Coordinates of C-alpha atoms in Angstrom, one line a residue:
M3 CA 8.3 -39.1 81.8
L4 CA 7.2 -38.8 85.5
G5 CA 8.8 -36.9 88.3
L6 CA 8.8 -38.5 91.8
A7 CA 9.1 -36.4 95.0
W8 CA 9.0 -37.1 98.8
L9 CA 7.3 -35.1 101.5
E10 CA 7.3 -36.0 105.2
A11 CA 4.0 -35.7 107.2
P12 CA 2.1 -33.8 104.6
G13 CA -1.0 -33.5 106.8
L14 CA -3.4 -34.2 104.0
K15 CA -7.1 -33.3 104.5
A16 CA -9.9 -35.6 103.8
G17 CA -10.3 -34.2 100.3
G18 CA -7.0 -35.6 99.1
L19 CA -3.9 -34.0 97.6
G20 CA -4.2 -30.7 95.8
P21 CA -1.9 -28.0 94.4
A22 CA -2.0 -26.0 97.7
D23 CA -0.7 -29.0 99.6
L24 CA 2.6 -29.0 97.7
P25 CA 5.0 -26.8 99.6
K26 CA 8.5 -25.9 98.4
S27 CA 10.1 -28.4 100.7
L28 CA 9.4 -31.4 98.3
V29 CA 12.5 -33.6 97.9
L30 CA 13.0 -34.8 94.3
L31 CA 13.7 -38.5 94.3
G32 CA 14.2 -38.8 90.5
L33 CA 12.6 -39.1 87.1
V34 CA 11.0 -42.2 85.6
G35 CA 10.9 -42.6 81.8
L36 CA 8.3 -45.0 80.3
L37 CA 9.2 -46.4 76.9
D38 CA 6.9 -48.4 74.6
P39 CA 9.6 -49.8 72.2
P40 CA 8.7 -50.9 68.7
R41 CA 8.1 -54.6 68.2
K42 CA 10.9 -56.6 66.8
E43 CA 8.7 -57.9 64.0
A44 CA 7.8 -54.3 63.1
I45 CA 11.4 -53.4 62.7
E46 CA 12.0 -56.4 60.4
A47 CA 8.8 -55.6 58.5
V48 CA 10.0 -52.1 57.8
K49 CA 13.3 -53.4 56.6
E50 CA 11.6 -55.9 54.4
C51 CA 9.3 -53.2 52.9
H52 CA 12.4 -51.0 52.2
G53 CA 14.0 -53.9 50.4
G54 CA 10.9 -54.3 48.2
G55 CA 10.9 -50.6 47.2
I56 CA 8.1 -49.6 49.6
R57 CA 8.6 -46.3 51.5
V58 CA 7.4 -46.3 55.1
T59 CA 6.3 -42.9 56.5
M60 CA 5.5 -42.2 60.1
I61 CA 2.7 -39.6 60.8
T62 CA 2.2 -39.1 64.6
G63 CA 0.9 -36.6 67.1
D64 CA 4.1 -37.0 69.2
H65 CA 6.8 -34.3 69.5
K66 CA 9.4 -34.1 66.7
I67 CA 12.2 -35.3 69.0
T68 CA 10.1 -38.3 70.1
A69 CA 9.0 -39.1 66.5
A70 CA 12.5 -38.9 65.2
A71 CA 13.8 -41.2 68.0
I72 CA 11.1 -43.9 67.4
A73 CA 11.7 -43.6 63.6
R74 CA 15.4 -44.2 64.2
M75 CA 14.6 -47.4 66.1
L76 CA 12.3 -48.6 63.3
G77 CA 14.7 -47.7 60.5
I78 CA 12.4 -45.0 59.1
G79 CA 14.0 -41.9 57.5
D80 CA 17.4 -40.7 58.6
G81 CA 16.6 -40.8 62.3
K82 CA 17.0 -37.0 62.6
T83 CA 14.7 -35.2 60.2
A84 CA 11.1 -34.7 61.2
V85 CA 8.5 -32.1 60.0
A86 CA 6.0 -30.7 62.5
G87 CA 2.3 -29.9 61.8
T88 CA 3.0 -26.1 62.0
E89 CA 5.5 -26.5 59.2
I90 CA 3.0 -28.4 57.1
E91 CA 0.5 -25.6 57.6
A92 CA 3.1 -23.1 56.2
M93 CA 3.6 -25.1 53.0
N94 CA 1.5 -24.8 49.8
E95 CA 0.6 -27.9 47.9
A96 CA 3.7 -27.8 45.6
E97 CA 6.1 -27.4 48.6
L98 CA 4.3 -30.2 50.5
Q99 CA 4.7 -32.5 47.4
A100 CA 8.4 -31.8 47.3
C101 CA 8.6 -32.3 51.1
V102 CA 7.0 -35.8 51.1
R103 CA 9.5 -36.9 48.5
K104 CA 12.4 -36.4 51.0
V105 CA 10.9 -36.6 54.5
D106 CA 9.5 -39.8 56.1
V107 CA 8.6 -38.6 59.6
F108 CA 5.9 -36.1 60.4
A109 CA 5.1 -35.0 64.0
R110 CA 2.3 -33.1 65.8
A111 CA 0.0 -33.9 62.9
S112 CA -3.7 -33.2 63.1
P113 CA -6.4 -35.0 61.0
E114 CA -6.1 -32.2 58.4
H115 CA -2.4 -32.6 58.2
K116 CA -2.7 -36.3 57.7
L117 CA -5.2 -35.8 54.9
R118 CA -3.0 -33.3 53.1
L119 CA 0.0 -35.6 53.4
V120 CA -1.9 -38.5 51.8
K121 CA -3.0 -36.2 48.9
A122 CA 0.5 -34.9 48.4
I123 CA 2.0 -38.4 48.2
Q124 CA -0.8 -39.4 45.7
A125 CA 0.0 -36.3 43.7
N126 CA 3.5 -37.7 43.2
R127 CA 1.9 -40.7 41.5
Q128 CA 2.5 -43.0 44.4
I129 CA 0.1 -45.6 45.8
V130 CA -0.7 -44.9 49.5
A131 CA -1.6 -47.5 52.1
M132 CA -2.6 -45.6 55.3
T133 CA -2.9 -47.2 58.7
G134 CA -4.7 -45.8 61.7
D135 CA -6.8 -46.6 64.8
G136 CA -8.4 -43.3 65.9
V137 CA -11.4 -41.3 64.7
N138 CA -9.0 -38.5 63.6
D139 CA -7.4 -41.0 61.1
A140 CA -10.7 -41.7 59.3
P141 CA -10.5 -38.9 56.7
A142 CA -6.9 -39.9 55.6
L143 CA -7.9 -43.6 55.6
K144 CA -10.8 -42.9 53.4
K145 CA -8.7 -40.8 51.0
A146 CA -5.8 -43.3 50.8
D147 CA -5.7 -45.9 48.0
I148 CA -5.7 -48.6 50.7
G149 CA -7.0 -47.8 54.2
V150 CA -5.9 -50.2 56.9
A151 CA -7.5 -50.0 60.3
M152 CA -6.4 -51.6 63.6
G153 CA -8.9 -54.4 64.5
I154 CA -8.1 -54.4 68.3
K155 CA -7.5 -50.8 69.2
G156 CA -9.3 -49.2 66.2
T157 CA -12.6 -47.4 66.6
E158 CA -15.7 -48.4 64.7
V159 CA -15.4 -45.2 62.6
T160 CA -11.9 -46.1 61.6
K161 CA -12.9 -49.6 60.6
E162 CA -15.8 -48.3 58.5
A163 CA -13.5 -45.8 56.7
A164 CA -10.8 -48.4 56.0
G165 CA -10.7 -51.0 53.2
M166 CA -8.9 -53.5 55.4
V167 CA -8.8 -54.3 59.1
L168 CA -5.7 -55.8 60.8
A169 CA -7.0 -58.5 63.2
D170 CA -3.7 -58.5 65.2
D171 CA -2.8 -54.7 65.0
N172 CA 0.6 -55.8 63.8
F173 CA 2.5 -53.8 61.1
A174 CA 4.3 -57.0 60.1
S175 CA 0.9 -58.3 58.8
I176 CA 0.9 -55.6 56.2
G177 CA 4.3 -56.7 54.9
A178 CA 3.1 -60.3 54.8
A179 CA 0.0 -59.2 52.8
V180 CA 2.2 -57.4 50.3
K181 CA 4.3 -60.5 50.0
E182 CA 1.2 -62.7 49.4
G183 CA -0.2 -60.2 46.9
R184 CA 3.0 -60.2 44.9
T185 CA 3.1 -64.0 44.9
V186 CA -0.6 -64.1 43.7
Y187 CA 0.2 -61.7 40.9
N188 CA 3.3 -63.6 39.9
N189 CA 1.3 -66.8 39.8
I190 CA -1.4 -65.2 37.6
E191 CA 1.3 -64.0 35.2
K192 CA 3.0 -67.5 35.2
A193 CA -0.3 -69.2 34.6
M194 CA -1.1 -66.9 31.6
L195 CA 2.4 -67.3 30.2
F196 CA 2.0 -71.1 30.5
L197 CA -1.5 -71.5 29.0
L198 CA -1.4 -68.9 26.2
P199 CA 1.8 -70.1 24.5
T200 CA 0.6 -73.7 24.6
N201 CA -2.8 -72.8 23.2
V202 CA -1.1 -70.7 20.5
A203 CA 1.0 -73.8 19.6
Q204 CA -2.1 -75.9 19.2
A205 CA -3.7 -73.3 17.0
L206 CA -0.5 -72.9 14.9
V207 CA -0.3 -76.7 14.3
I208 CA -3.8 -76.6 12.8
A209 CA -3.3 -73.3 10.9
V210 CA 0.0 -74.4 9.3
A211 CA -1.5 -77.7 8.2
I212 CA -4.4 -76.0 6.6
L213 CA -2.3 -73.2 5.0
F214 CA 0.1 -75.7 3.3
G215 CA -2.6 -78.3 2.5
L216 CA -1.0 -80.9 4.8
T217 CA -2.6 -83.7 6.7
L218 CA -4.0 -82.4 10.0
P219 CA -1.5 -83.5 12.8
L220 CA -4.2 -83.1 15.4
T221 CA -8.0 -83.7 15.1
A222 CA -10.5 -81.5 17.0
P223 CA -11.2 -84.1 19.7
Q224 CA -7.5 -84.5 20.3
V225 CA -7.0 -80.7 20.7
L226 CA -9.8 -80.7 23.2
W227 CA -8.1 -83.6 25.1
V228 CA -4.8 -81.7 25.2
N229 CA -6.5 -78.6 26.5
M230 CA -8.4 -80.5 29.2
V231 CA -5.3 -82.3 30.4
T232 CA -3.0 -79.3 30.5
S233 CA -5.5 -76.8 31.8
V234 CA -6.6 -79.0 34.7
A235 CA -3.5 -81.1 35.7
L236 CA -0.8 -78.5 34.8
G237 CA -2.5 -75.1 34.9
L238 CA -3.7 -75.6 38.4
V239 CA -0.3 -76.7 39.6
I240 CA 1.4 -73.5 38.5
S241 CA -1.4 -71.5 40.1
F242 CA -0.2 -72.7 43.6
E243 CA 3.4 -71.8 43.3
P244 CA 5.0 -70.8 46.6
H245 CA 6.8 -67.5 47.3
E246 CA 9.9 -66.9 45.4
T247 CA 12.9 -66.2 47.6
D248 CA 13.5 -62.7 46.2
V249 CA 9.8 -61.6 45.9
M250 CA 10.3 -58.9 48.5
Q251 CA 13.6 -57.6 47.0
R252 CA 11.9 -56.6 43.7
P253 CA 10.7 -53.1 43.1
P254 CA 6.9 -52.6 42.9
R255 CA 5.3 -52.9 39.5
A256 CA 3.9 -49.8 37.8
V257 CA 0.2 -49.2 38.2
D258 CA -0.4 -49.2 34.5
R259 CA 1.7 -52.3 33.8
P260 CA -0.3 -54.9 31.9
I261 CA -0.2 -58.6 32.9
V262 CA 1.0 -59.5 29.4
T263 CA 3.9 -57.2 28.7
G264 CA 6.1 -57.0 25.7
F265 CA 8.2 -59.7 27.2
G266 CA 5.0 -61.8 27.6
I267 CA 4.1 -61.4 23.9
W268 CA 7.6 -62.5 22.9
R269 CA 7.4 -65.5 25.2
I270 CA 4.0 -66.5 23.8
L271 CA 5.3 -66.3 20.2
F272 CA 8.6 -68.0 21.0
I273 CA 7.2 -70.9 22.9
G274 CA 4.3 -71.3 20.5
S275 CA 6.7 -71.5 17.6
A276 CA 9.0 -73.9 19.4
L277 CA 6.2 -76.2 20.3
L278 CA 4.9 -76.0 16.7
F279 CA 8.3 -77.3 15.3
Y280 CA 8.5 -80.0 18.0
T281 CA 5.0 -81.3 17.3
L282 CA 5.2 -81.1 13.5
G283 CA 8.6 -82.7 13.6
A284 CA 7.3 -85.6 15.5
F285 CA 4.3 -86.0 13.2
F286 CA 6.2 -85.9 9.9
M287 CA 9.0 -88.0 11.2
M288 CA 6.5 -90.8 11.9
K289 CA 4.9 -90.2 8.4
D290 CA 8.3 -90.5 6.8
H291 CA 8.8 -93.9 8.5
G292 CA 5.5 -95.2 7.0
A293 CA 3.2 -94.7 10.1
S294 CA -0.5 -94.4 9.6
D295 CA -2.3 -91.1 10.2
A296 CA -3.7 -92.4 13.5
L297 CA -0.2 -93.4 14.8
A298 CA 1.4 -90.2 13.6
R299 CA -1.3 -88.1 15.3
T300 CA -1.0 -90.1 18.5
V301 CA 2.7 -89.3 18.5
A302 CA 2.0 -85.6 17.8
V303 CA -0.5 -85.4 20.7
N304 CA 2.1 -87.0 23.1
A305 CA 4.8 -84.7 21.7
I306 CA 2.9 -81.5 22.4
T307 CA 1.9 -82.8 25.9
I308 CA 5.5 -83.7 26.8
G309 CA 6.5 -80.2 25.6
Q310 CA 3.9 -78.7 27.9
V311 CA 5.0 -80.7 30.9
L312 CA 8.6 -79.6 30.4
Y313 CA 7.5 -76.1 29.7
L314 CA 5.7 -76.2 33.1
L315 CA 9.2 -76.7 34.7
N316 CA 10.5 -73.7 32.6
S317 CA 7.5 -71.5 33.7
R318 CA 8.1 -71.9 37.4
Y319 CA 10.8 -69.2 37.0
L320 CA 10.0 -66.7 34.1
I321 CA 13.7 -65.6 33.8
D322 CA 15.7 -67.5 36.4
S323 CA 17.2 -70.9 35.6
S324 CA 15.1 -74.1 36.0
L325 CA 18.0 -76.5 35.4
S326 CA 18.8 -77.5 39.0
M327 CA 16.7 -80.0 40.9
A328 CA 16.5 -77.6 43.9
A329 CA 14.5 -75.3 41.7
H330 CA 11.6 -77.8 41.6
L331 CA 11.3 -78.7 45.3
G332 CA 9.1 -75.9 46.5
N333 CA 5.7 -76.8 44.9
K334 CA 4.4 -80.0 46.5
N335 CA 1.7 -80.3 43.9
L336 CA 4.1 -80.4 41.0
P337 CA 4.8 -84.2 41.0
Y338 CA 1.1 -85.0 41.4
G339 CA 0.2 -82.9 38.4
I340 CA 2.9 -84.4 36.2
L341 CA 2.0 -87.9 37.4
A342 CA -1.7 -87.3 36.5
V343 CA -0.6 -86.2 33.0
V344 CA 1.5 -89.3 32.5
V345 CA -1.3 -91.6 33.6
L346 CA -3.9 -89.9 31.4
Q347 CA -1.6 -89.9 28.4
L348 CA -0.9 -93.7 28.8
L349 CA -4.6 -94.3 28.9
F350 CA -5.1 -92.0 25.9
T351 CA -2.4 -93.9 24.0
Y352 CA -3.1 -97.6 24.9
A353 CA -6.6 -97.9 26.4
P354 CA -9.1 -99.3 23.7
P355 CA -11.9 -97.0 24.7
F356 CA -9.7 -93.9 24.2
E357 CA -8.5 -95.4 20.9
A358 CA -12.1 -95.6 19.7
T359 CA -13.0 -92.2 20.9
F360 CA -10.0 -90.2 19.8
G361 CA -8.8 -92.2 16.8
T362 CA -5.4 -93.1 18.4
E363 CA -3.1 -96.0 17.9
A364 CA -0.7 -97.6 20.3
I365 CA 2.8 -96.2 20.1
P366 CA 5.7 -98.7 19.7
L367 CA 8.1 -98.5 22.7
R368 CA 11.0 -97.6 20.5
V369 CA 9.4 -94.3 19.7
W370 CA 9.2 -93.0 23.3
P371 CA 13.0 -92.3 23.8
W372 CA 12.9 -90.1 20.7
L373 CA 9.8 -88.3 21.9
I374 CA 11.4 -87.7 25.3
L375 CA 14.7 -86.6 23.7
G376 CA 12.8 -84.0 21.6
G377 CA 11.1 -82.7 24.8
I378 CA 14.5 -82.3 26.5
V379 CA 15.8 -80.4 23.5
F380 CA 12.7 -78.1 23.7
F381 CA 13.3 -77.6 27.4
L382 CA 17.0 -76.6 26.8
V383 CA 16.0 -74.2 24.0
V384 CA 13.7 -72.4 26.5
E385 CA 16.4 -72.3 29.1
A386 CA 18.9 -70.9 26.5
E387 CA 16.3 -68.1 25.8
K388 CA 16.1 -67.3 29.5
L389 CA 19.9 -67.2 29.8
I390 CA 20.1 -64.7 26.9
I391 CA 17.4 -62.6 28.6
R392 CA 19.2 -62.7 31.9
S393 CA 22.5 -61.7 30.3
S394 CA 21.0 -58.8 28.4
V395 CA 19.3 -57.5 31.6
S396 CA 22.5 -57.8 33.6
L397 CA 24.4 -56.0 30.8
R398 CA 21.9 -53.1 30.7
S399 CA 22.1 -52.8 34.5
V400 CA 25.9 -52.6 34.4
V401 CA 25.7 -49.9 31.6
T402 CA 23.1 -47.9 33.7
M403 CA 25.4 -48.0 36.8
I404 CA 28.4 -46.9 34.7
E405 CA 26.4 -44.0 33.2
A406 CA 25.1 -43.0 36.6
G407 CA 28.6 -43.0 38.0
K408 CA 29.9 -40.8 35.2
A409 CA 27.0 -38.4 35.7
R410 CA 27.8 -38.0 39.4
Q411 CA 31.5 -37.6 38.6
N412 CA 30.7 -34.8 36.2
A413 CA 28.4 -33.1 38.7
D414 CA 30.8 -33.3 41.6
P415 CA 34.5 -33.4 40.9
A416 CA 35.1 -34.8 44.4
V417 CA 33.4 -38.0 43.6

């Protein structure tokens, strides 16, 4: 804020204006307030972070009132509460840990205060991403789990202390990075829960045949063929899945959460078993109709491949439904991957060089509708499993909300 005053004929000397030249006859013209408002994209990014379970804390050297006002514009904290550096100095470590659980705005903060705040948040078992641009931010950036320096206004010391540098100095870029990171992690999880069950199914087909002394439904070269086709054509497709619409409405994952969780183990065993029954059913159905081993194995290879193609459609959403056509429009690589598998399987089934190499036999056209029908049944079985999981999760959420409501009612009769 600047004050503007007027003085007629000040009679300034050559040296310019000084304190002695300001008599009491100055006429106040008014006050001018300068405001550097938050960027619109920063406000939206803060809102997006809150929706994804990410707390945004402001640590500034400004006055408490200024800090609270800017925080209110950004949607940080309650818009009123702020803790000053002098108050931080008066707190011990336990009190500061309790404070950072409730307060999101800290004013008049020195480098030492910023460092203590980062340590206090980490002591609460939270992951800290610290942003800064000045030399005084370097200690806190170094201590944080992820130090983010400003690439335009940031000093060289800050950039060296940080693990990441924002090229555009835009807070919204941090939100975009979180979104991208979550999508990458989701795609890794999807790829693993696609490849592992299908590999388990192939191993189970061989193991069951050996255990019960049956004719091998798949030979070693045929297993290698299935692995090559599915890993290249289908595994790569699911690795490039786009952002899911609610990726920034989900809570952050726990630090110690493994990629393959208990749910992942269940999905591996369930899909592996379902593909096993589908493949063995196709093989022994052909044997019951008098087909040769070569023809029955060719049908089995195509059955397990069709199952994997349809399971790829299931895997695009681990729990959400994949029944609608709209659910499969986001990944532009999906049709190319499926088309590549179809072409390769037709060559595998009907091309003479492949017949000689893999010991296959041309499948009669009348068999294909039954193979495709079996694949559709397998697809619907997986969707039914996902529906049961969604229903159980929703039921648990409702029970949790009811129990929480009862607890609040018992604690406060006015509720």
